[in-house]
CSV table of C-alpha atoms in Angstrom, one decimal:
chain,number,residue,atom,x,y,z
A,1,MET,CA,0.0,0.1,0.0
A,2,THR,CA,2.9,2.4,0.8
A,3,LEU,CA,4.4,2.0,-2.9
A,4,LEU,CA,0.9,2.6,-4.3
A,5,ILE,CA,0.3,5.6,-2.3
A,6,LEU,CA,3.9,6.9,-3.1
A,7,GLY,CA,3.3,6.3,-6.9
A,8,LEU,CA,0.0,8.3,-6.7
A,9,ILE,CA,1.6,11.2,-5.0
A,10,LEU,CA,4.3,11.3,-7.6
A,11,PHE,CA,2.0,10.7,-10.8
A,12,LEU,CA,-0.8,12.8,-9.6
A,13,GLY,CA,1.2,15.4,-8.0
A,14,THR,CA,3.4,16.0,-11.1
A,15,HIS,CA,-0.1,16.4,-13.2
A,16,ALA,CA,-1.6,18.7,-10.5
A,17,PHE,CA,1.7,20.8,-10.6
A,18,THR,CA,0.5,21.7,-14.1
A,19,MET,CA,-2.5,23.4,-12.6
A,20,ALA,CA,-0.4,25.9,-10.7
A,21,ARG,CA,0.5,28.0,-13.6
A,22,GLY,CA,2.8,30.5,-11.9
A,23,PRO,CA,5.1,28.1,-10.4
A,24,ARG,CA,4.9,26.0,-13.4
A,25,SER,CA,6.0,28.9,-15.8
A,26,ASN,CA,8.9,29.7,-13.2
A,27,LEU,CA,10.3,26.3,-13.3
A,28,VAL,CA,10.1,26.3,-17.1
A,29,ALA,CA,11.8,29.4,-17.2
A,30,ARG,CA,14.6,28.2,-14.8
A,31,LEU,CA,14.9,24.6,-16.7
A,32,GLY,CA,14.0,25.5,-20.1
A,33,GLU,CA,11.1,23.7,-21.9
A,34,GLY,CA,12.7,20.5,-23.1
A,35,PRO,CA,14.4,19.7,-19.7
A,36,TYR,CA,11.0,20.4,-18.0
A,37,LYS,CA,9.0,18.3,-20.3
A,38,GLY,CA,11.9,15.5,-19.7
A,39,LEU,CA,11.6,15.7,-15.9
A,40,TYR,CA,7.8,15.6,-16.2
A,41,THR,CA,7.8,12.5,-18.1
A,42,LEU,CA,10.3,10.7,-16.0
A,43,LEU,CA,8.2,11.7,-12.8
A,44,SER,CA,5.1,10.5,-14.3
A,45,LEU,CA,6.6,7.1,-15.5
A,46,ALA,CA,8.2,6.5,-12.1
A,47,GLY,CA,4.7,7.1,-10.6
A,48,VAL,CA,3.2,4.6,-13.0
A,49,VAL,CA,5.8,2.0,-12.2
A,50,LEU,CA,5.2,2.6,-8.4
A,51,ILE,CA,1.5,2.4,-8.6
A,52,SER,CA,1.6,-0.7,-10.7
A,53,ILE,CA,4.1,-2.5,-8.4
A,54,GLY,CA,2.1,-1.3,-5.3
A,55,TYR,CA,-1.2,-2.3,-6.4
A,56,GLY,CA,0.1,-5.7,-7.6
A,57,ARG,CA,1.8,-6.3,-4.2
A,58,TYR,CA,-1.4,-5.2,-2.4
A,59,ARG,CA,-3.6,-7.6,-4.3
A,60,ALA,CA,-0.9,-10.4,-3.9
A,61,ALA,CA,-1.3,-9.7,-0.2
A,62,GLY,CA,-5.1,-10.0,-0.2
A,63,TYR,CA,-7.7,-7.4,-0.7
A,64,VAL,CA,-8.8,-5.2,2.2
A,65,PRO,CA,-12.6,-5.3,1.9
A,66,VAL,CA,-14.7,-2.0,2.6
A,67,TRP,CA,-18.1,-2.6,1.0
A,68,ASP,CA,-19.4,-5.4,-1.1
A,69,PRO,CA,-20.7,-3.8,-4.5
A,70,PRO,CA,-23.9,-5.5,-5.8
A,71,VAL,CA,-23.5,-7.3,-9.0
A,72,TRP,CA,-25.3,-4.9,-11.2
A,73,THR,CA,-22.4,-2.2,-10.6
A,74,ARG,CA,-20.1,-4.6,-12.5
A,75,HIS,CA,-22.3,-4.7,-15.6
A,76,LEU,CA,-22.8,-0.5,-15.4
A,77,SER,CA,-18.8,-0.5,-15.1
A,78,LEU,CA,-18.4,-2.3,-18.3
A,79,LEU,CA,-20.6,0.2,-20.1
A,80,LEU,CA,-19.1,3.2,-18.6
A,81,VAL,CA,-15.7,2.1,-19.2
A,82,TRP,CA,-16.4,1.7,-23.0
A,83,PHE,CA,-17.8,5.3,-23.1
A,84,ALA,CA,-14.6,6.3,-21.3
A,85,PHE,CA,-12.4,4.6,-24.1
A,86,VAL,CA,-14.7,6.6,-26.8
A,87,ALA,CA,-13.9,9.8,-24.9
A,88,PHE,CA,-10.2,9.1,-24.7
A,89,VAL,CA,-10.1,8.7,-28.5
A,90,ALA,CA,-12.5,11.6,-29.1
A,91,ALA,CA,-9.8,14.1,-27.4
A,92,TYR,CA,-7.7,13.7,-30.5
A,93,LEU,CA,-10.6,13.7,-33.2
A,94,PRO,CA,-12.5,17.0,-33.1
A,95,GLY,CA,-16.3,16.3,-33.5
A,96,ARG,CA,-19.5,16.7,-31.7
A,97,ILE,CA,-18.4,14.3,-29.0
A,98,LYS,CA,-15.4,16.5,-28.2
A,99,SER,CA,-17.3,19.8,-28.3
A,100,THR,CA,-19.9,18.5,-26.0
A,101,LEU,CA,-17.6,17.1,-23.5
A,102,LYS,CA,-15.4,20.1,-23.9
A,103,HIS,CA,-12.3,18.1,-22.4
A,104,PRO,CA,-12.8,14.5,-23.3
A,105,MET,CA,-9.6,13.1,-21.8
A,106,LEU,CA,-10.5,14.4,-18.3
A,107,ALA,CA,-14.1,13.3,-18.8
A,108,GLY,CA,-12.9,9.9,-19.6
A,109,VAL,CA,-10.6,9.6,-16.7
A,110,LYS,CA,-13.7,10.7,-14.5
A,111,ILE,CA,-15.9,7.9,-16.1
A,112,TRP,CA,-13.0,5.4,-15.8
A,113,ALA,CA,-12.3,6.1,-12.4
A,114,PHE,CA,-16.0,6.2,-11.2
A,115,ALA,CA,-16.7,2.9,-13.0
A,116,HIS,CA,-14.0,1.3,-11.1
A,117,LEU,CA,-15.1,2.7,-7.8
A,118,ILE,CA,-18.8,1.5,-8.1
A,119,ALA,CA,-17.4,-2.1,-8.9
A,120,ASN,CA,-14.7,-2.5,-6.4
A,121,GLY,CA,-15.2,-2.5,-2.8
A,122,ASP,CA,-11.7,-2.8,-1.4
A,123,LEU,CA,-9.4,-0.2,0.2
A,124,GLY,CA,-6.7,-0.4,-2.4
A,125,SER,CA,-9.1,0.2,-5.3
A,126,ILE,CA,-10.9,3.1,-3.2
A,127,ILE,CA,-7.6,4.7,-2.8
A,128,LEU,CA,-6.2,4.3,-6.4
A,129,PHE,CA,-9.4,5.1,-8.5
A,130,GLY,CA,-10.6,7.6,-5.9
A,131,SER,CA,-7.5,9.6,-6.3
A,132,PHE,CA,-7.8,9.5,-10.1
A,133,LEU,CA,-11.4,10.8,-9.9
A,134,ALA,CA,-10.3,13.7,-7.3
A,135,TRP,CA,-7.5,14.8,-9.6
A,136,ALA,CA,-9.7,14.7,-12.9
A,137,VAL,CA,-12.3,16.8,-11.0
A,138,ALA,CA,-9.9,19.3,-9.6
A,139,ALA,CA,-8.2,19.3,-13.1
A,140,ARG,CA,-11.5,20.2,-14.9
A,141,ILE,CA,-12.1,23.0,-12.4
A,142,SER,CA,-8.8,24.2,-13.0
A,143,VAL,CA,-9.1,24.2,-16.6
A,144,LYS,CA,-12.7,25.8,-16.6
A,145,ARG,CA,-11.3,28.7,-14.4
A,146,ARG,CA,-8.3,29.2,-16.6
A,147,ASP,CA,-10.5,29.3,-19.7
A,148,GLU,CA,-12.9,31.9,-18.1
A,149,VAL,CA,-9.8,33.9,-17.0
A,150,VAL,CA,-7.9,33.8,-20.5
A,151,PRO,CA,-10.4,32.7,-23.3
A,152,HIS,CA,-8.7,30.9,-25.9
A,153,GLY,CA,-7.5,33.2,-28.8
A,154,GLY,CA,-9.3,32.9,-32.1
A,155,PRO,CA,-12.6,31.3,-33.1
A,156,ALA,CA,-13.4,27.9,-31.6
A,157,GLU,CA,-12.7,25.1,-33.7
A,158,PRO,CA,-15.9,23.9,-35.3
A,159,PRO,CA,-17.0,20.2,-34.8
A,160,ARG,CA,-16.3,18.3,-38.0
A,161,GLY,CA,-19.4,16.3,-38.0
A,162,LEU,CA,-20.3,12.9,-37.5
A,163,ARG,CA,-17.3,11.4,-39.2
A,164,ASN,CA,-14.7,11.9,-36.6
A,165,ASP,CA,-17.5,10.8,-34.0
A,166,ALA,CA,-17.9,7.6,-36.1
A,167,PHE,CA,-14.4,7.1,-35.8
A,168,ALA,CA,-14.0,7.8,-32.2
A,169,ILE,CA,-16.9,5.3,-31.5
A,170,ALA,CA,-15.4,2.6,-34.0
A,171,ILE,CA,-11.6,2.9,-32.6
A,172,GLY,CA,-12.7,3.4,-28.9
A,173,THR,CA,-14.8,0.2,-29.0
A,174,VAL,CA,-12.1,-1.9,-30.8
A,175,VAL,CA,-9.6,-0.8,-28.1
A,176,TYR,CA,-12.1,-1.4,-25.4
A,177,ILE,CA,-12.9,-5.1,-26.5
A,178,ALA,CA,-9.1,-5.7,-27.0
A,179,PHE,CA,-8.4,-4.5,-23.5
A,180,ALA,CA,-11.5,-6.1,-21.9
A,181,VAL,CA,-10.9,-9.6,-23.5
A,182,TRP,CA,-7.2,-9.8,-23.6
A,183,LEU,CA,-5.0,-6.9,-22.1
A,184,HIS,CA,-6.9,-6.3,-18.7
A,185,PRO,CA,-6.5,-10.0,-17.5
A,186,TRP,CA,-3.1,-10.1,-18.9
A,187,LEU,CA,-1.7,-6.7,-17.7
A,188,ILE,CA,-3.8,-6.2,-14.6
A,189,GLY,CA,-4.5,-9.9,-13.8
A,190,VAL,CA,-8.0,-9.5,-13.3
A,191,ALA,CA,-10.8,-11.0,-15.5
A,192,VAL,CA,-13.4,-8.4,-16.3
A,193,LEU,CA,-16.1,-10.4,-18.6
A,194,PRO,CA,-18.3,-12.9,-17.2
A,195,GLY,CA,-17.0,-16.5,-18.0
A,196,GLN,CA,-13.3,-15.5,-18.0
A,197,ALA,CA,-10.9,-17.4,-15.8
């Protein structure tokens, strides 16, 4: 659990630092854009590694139950995670999905974290996914405030219609299926679909 918490502090702390625009600008000015991005990437990767190792060790030592989610939350979670994958892809394909969600990457993280929170009632999962949900909510509030203070220059990019939305849904669905069927059991060690070993 200690490694998991340290990893979350490192990964989410690095990402939360970008919300502090003044200190971030000062650090970029001192280090330079390239070194700053390099340090940011290294700290983020170190956080991911610590989260992975910490959560793996936590699961190997045995879950610490907090509450017992009803079965229907697992089915709802599968649907929500699919939408999160679509949102992740839509972040890179301007269309109606992106314009509706405004910040689809953050929306995807919130949906993904919430989906895992309702389907997992153990302490480690609550800490892990609750931390990501809290960060994504704080990041969205920060972005909204920043946009209100300094509106984006130039006209807003118009949605490109249904074509990009169709691509986002198709690509998100394919990646979601691959992750649910093969990658989640292989990488995480947890089967997510009924009937999986």
